[in-house]
Amino acid sequence: MKKTVAVIGAGISGLSCAQALKAGGATVRVFEQASSVGGRCATRLWQGHLVDLGVQYFTARSPEFKKELLTRLRQFRPIISPILDHESTLVSSPTGPRFYVLPGNNYLAHILSSGLDLHLNATVGSLTFGDAGVHCLGETYGAVVSSIPAPLTARLFSLPGSPVEYEPCLTAMLEYAGTGPFRDCYARLRPESKAPIASSYCENHKAGRIIGQKTVFVVHASIHFSRAYADAPPETYLPHLVKENEELWQ
């Protein structure tokens, strides 16, 4: 009897893996603990605005990825405005033009999930290995692929530790009244340090995303800051990110 492969995690990597397995003739079932696909390629409707929380843009550095985009996805637009560092020096893109997806960057994940046996809100707590295969959520599979973060994968497979270091990233969405003098710059970056912010993006540079006379920033905290506040309530760290963001954008 043909056995099914379980793919845990419906981010871009998990969905791509599932599609490749399916194209190779395997029967595949995908489990995702969240209520939607995309993982760190996340988009949210917030305050009426369509905001990319995770992946801010794509560059299609590999021919294979570029082919996938052209084949599966045509609703993308370039980001023309520059990215600057904290000293207002231009940050170039050696891997090509930056672009975003009009309906939200996680639309790519929705396209990749098409035709898959996808189970949302499905948390896989543990796996049991037996002679017949791998037992997962009451079913037996011929193989299991994990595309979730390394520490979670380690616990899932009962490994003593994570094979790679996991870098957390706290994210804040900030809305301001008015459009402000932000049209000449899409983002500001800071080199990795103990400063609270690693990068801040003005979502107004993506057509049709922001409603009314508002300015919306997506702030990605630095690794150091994210680790320090990973388990803390937002009210303890948001004031730091707000203050730092306003200084960064002057």
XYZ file of C-alpha atoms in Angstrom:
250
model
C 0.000 0.000 0.000
C 1.252 3.447 -0.917
C 2.081 5.422 2.217
C 1.521 9.118 2.763
C 4.231 11.669 3.604
C 3.395 14.192 6.343
C 4.845 17.694 5.981
C 4.741 19.728 9.177
C 4.640 23.483 8.641
C 2.923 25.401 5.831
C 5.470 28.140 5.304
C 7.103 28.670 1.907
C 9.608 25.843 2.433
C 7.022 23.333 3.667
C 4.590 24.101 0.857
C 7.357 23.980 -1.769
C 8.497 20.634 -0.396
C 4.942 19.291 -0.435
C 4.403 20.385 -4.031
C 7.696 18.768 -5.101
C 6.783 15.509 -3.360
C 3.346 15.557 -4.933
C 4.840 16.209 -8.380
C 7.103 13.204 -7.804
C 4.110 10.946 -7.239
C 3.895 10.922 -3.446
C 0.692 11.278 -1.456
C 1.235 14.271 0.834
C -0.578 15.731 3.825
C 0.427 19.121 5.247
C -0.138 20.173 8.883
C -0.031 23.801 10.047
C -0.723 24.935 13.604
C -1.767 28.452 12.538
C -5.076 29.393 10.925
C -3.421 30.359 7.629
C -0.445 29.426 5.470
C 2.746 31.410 4.951
C 4.768 31.130 8.169
C 7.167 34.066 8.258
C 5.778 35.147 4.918
C 2.832 36.671 6.783
C 0.317 39.330 5.758
C -2.389 40.759 8.001
C -5.368 43.077 7.576
C -4.787 45.551 10.403
C -6.669 48.796 11.096
C -8.009 48.473 7.552
C -4.466 48.328 6.127
C -2.941 45.326 4.362
C 0.421 44.835 6.074
C 3.294 42.418 5.412
C 4.535 41.392 8.861
C 7.358 39.056 7.922
C 8.918 38.851 4.466
C 8.868 42.440 3.213
C 9.906 41.798 -0.370
C 11.311 39.206 -2.770
C 14.397 39.409 -4.978
C 14.229 36.063 -6.857
C 17.946 35.400 -6.565
C 17.788 31.926 -8.122
C 16.590 31.053 -11.651
C 14.394 28.300 -10.186
C 12.568 30.703 -7.863
C 12.191 33.257 -10.636
C 10.656 30.579 -12.855
C 8.227 29.621 -10.073
C 7.149 33.232 -9.655
C 6.611 33.786 -13.364
C 4.723 30.492 -13.668
C 2.538 30.738 -10.570
C 2.336 34.417 -9.736
C 1.961 37.533 -11.871
C 0.628 40.090 -9.408
C 3.921 41.573 -8.262
C 5.292 45.104 -8.438
C 8.779 46.572 -7.928
C 9.699 48.656 -4.895
C 11.280 51.759 -6.399
C 12.098 53.766 -3.265
C 15.512 53.059 -1.730
C 16.519 51.370 1.490
C 18.902 53.385 3.661
C 20.973 52.530 6.707
C 20.946 54.534 9.936
C 23.495 56.944 8.415
C 21.278 57.465 5.316
C 23.653 55.512 3.090
C 22.032 53.595 0.235
C 21.727 49.823 0.813
C 22.040 48.106 -2.555
C 20.362 44.828 -3.544
C 23.021 42.542 -5.074
C 20.429 39.850 -5.820
C 18.289 42.021 -8.065
C 15.249 44.316 -7.844
C 13.016 44.191 -4.789
C 9.347 43.535 -5.417
C 6.155 42.784 -3.499
C 2.923 40.941 -4.236
C -0.149 43.149 -4.649
C -2.632 41.014 -2.612
C -0.021 40.549 0.143
C 3.289 38.696 0.154
C 1.683 35.618 1.698
C -0.394 35.296 -1.488
C 2.558 33.298 -2.816
C 1.973 30.789 0.008
C -1.712 30.563 -0.886
C -0.772 29.809 -4.492
C 1.706 27.142 -3.355
C -0.933 25.521 -1.132
C -3.322 25.007 -4.051
C -4.207 21.349 -4.572
C -2.553 20.136 -1.367
C -4.204 18.120 1.399
C -3.811 20.930 3.925
C -4.841 20.818 7.604
C -4.845 24.182 9.427
C -5.083 24.689 13.203
C -3.379 21.298 13.526
C -0.677 21.210 16.196
C 1.651 18.212 16.045
C 2.897 17.699 19.580
C 4.988 14.560 19.155
C 5.870 11.742 16.793
C 6.120 8.020 17.496
C 8.327 5.799 15.363
C 7.257 2.206 14.771
C 7.800 -0.688 12.369
C 4.837 0.398 10.239
C 6.027 3.999 9.949
C 5.762 7.294 11.812
C 2.658 7.881 13.933
C 1.356 11.458 13.788
C -2.035 12.721 15.017
C -3.552 9.249 14.994
C -2.320 8.292 11.511
C 0.720 6.374 10.255
C 3.005 7.881 7.597
C 5.849 6.481 5.550
C 7.920 9.613 6.214
C 7.660 12.953 7.981
C 9.258 16.237 6.886
C 9.517 19.129 9.328
C 9.813 22.695 8.052
C 9.099 24.377 11.391
C 11.811 26.249 13.362
C 14.775 24.149 14.441
C 14.078 24.128 18.235
C 10.506 22.934 17.580
C 11.774 20.311 15.148
C 14.263 19.085 17.748
C 11.485 18.602 20.312
C 9.251 16.988 17.705
C 11.873 14.350 16.881
C 13.073 14.035 20.518
C 16.543 15.347 19.690
C 18.775 16.512 22.555
C 19.168 19.990 21.059
C 18.547 22.173 18.060
C 20.918 21.472 15.118
C 21.013 25.191 14.247
C 20.520 28.414 16.170
C 17.079 29.975 15.942
C 16.844 33.746 15.522
C 13.602 35.202 16.926
C 12.198 38.450 15.523
C 9.659 40.515 17.416
C 7.573 42.612 15.030
C 5.540 45.755 15.693
C 3.023 47.564 13.469
C 2.860 51.306 14.083
C 0.263 53.674 12.610
C 0.654 57.458 12.487
C -1.763 60.164 11.372
C -0.726 61.898 8.138
C 1.605 60.734 5.398
C 4.712 62.618 6.518
C 7.999 63.088 4.629
C 8.570 59.356 4.065
C 7.990 59.075 0.315
C 11.685 59.124 -0.592
C 12.674 56.101 1.497
C 11.078 52.666 1.807
C 13.107 51.333 4.727
C 15.856 52.066 7.213
C 18.225 49.402 8.491
C 20.582 49.196 11.423
C 23.607 46.887 11.553
C 23.085 44.131 14.093
C 23.831 45.504 17.527
C 22.201 45.795 20.933
C 19.921 48.530 19.584
C 16.212 47.607 19.748
C 15.528 47.853 16.004
C 17.148 45.948 13.141
C 14.920 47.337 10.378
C 11.856 49.503 9.851
C 9.710 49.530 6.683
C 7.164 52.108 5.536
C 4.267 50.132 4.024
C 2.981 53.251 2.219
C 5.411 52.404 -0.594
C 3.236 49.431 -1.577
C 0.375 50.587 -3.768
C -3.138 50.167 -2.381
C -2.026 48.866 1.005
C -2.673 51.839 3.331
C -6.067 53.517 3.625
C -6.695 57.178 4.419
C -4.098 59.742 5.390
C -2.030 57.376 7.510
C 1.553 56.153 7.651
C 2.205 52.562 8.702
C 5.567 51.125 9.729
C 6.516 47.479 10.187
C 9.316 47.338 12.740
C 11.538 44.265 13.061
C 13.370 44.160 16.366
C 17.013 43.111 16.548
C 17.945 39.551 17.515
C 19.387 40.760 20.835
C 16.207 42.706 21.679
C 13.913 39.910 20.478
C 15.653 37.330 22.653
C 15.448 39.600 25.688
C 11.710 40.212 25.282
C 10.581 37.029 23.505
C 8.279 35.966 26.350
C 7.374 39.428 27.619
C 3.963 41.123 27.121
C 3.954 43.753 24.330
C 3.424 46.669 26.703
C 6.900 46.077 28.152
C 8.792 46.408 24.857
C 6.555 48.410 22.495
C 7.490 51.814 24.014
C 11.168 51.078 23.279
C 10.417 50.207 19.651
C 8.209 53.274 19.181
C 10.873 55.622 20.566
C 13.641 53.997 18.531
C 11.561 54.020 15.344
C 10.780 57.717 15.658
C 14.474 58.494 16.155
C 15.399 56.304 13.187
C 12.994 58.146 10.863
C 13.649 61.529 12.507
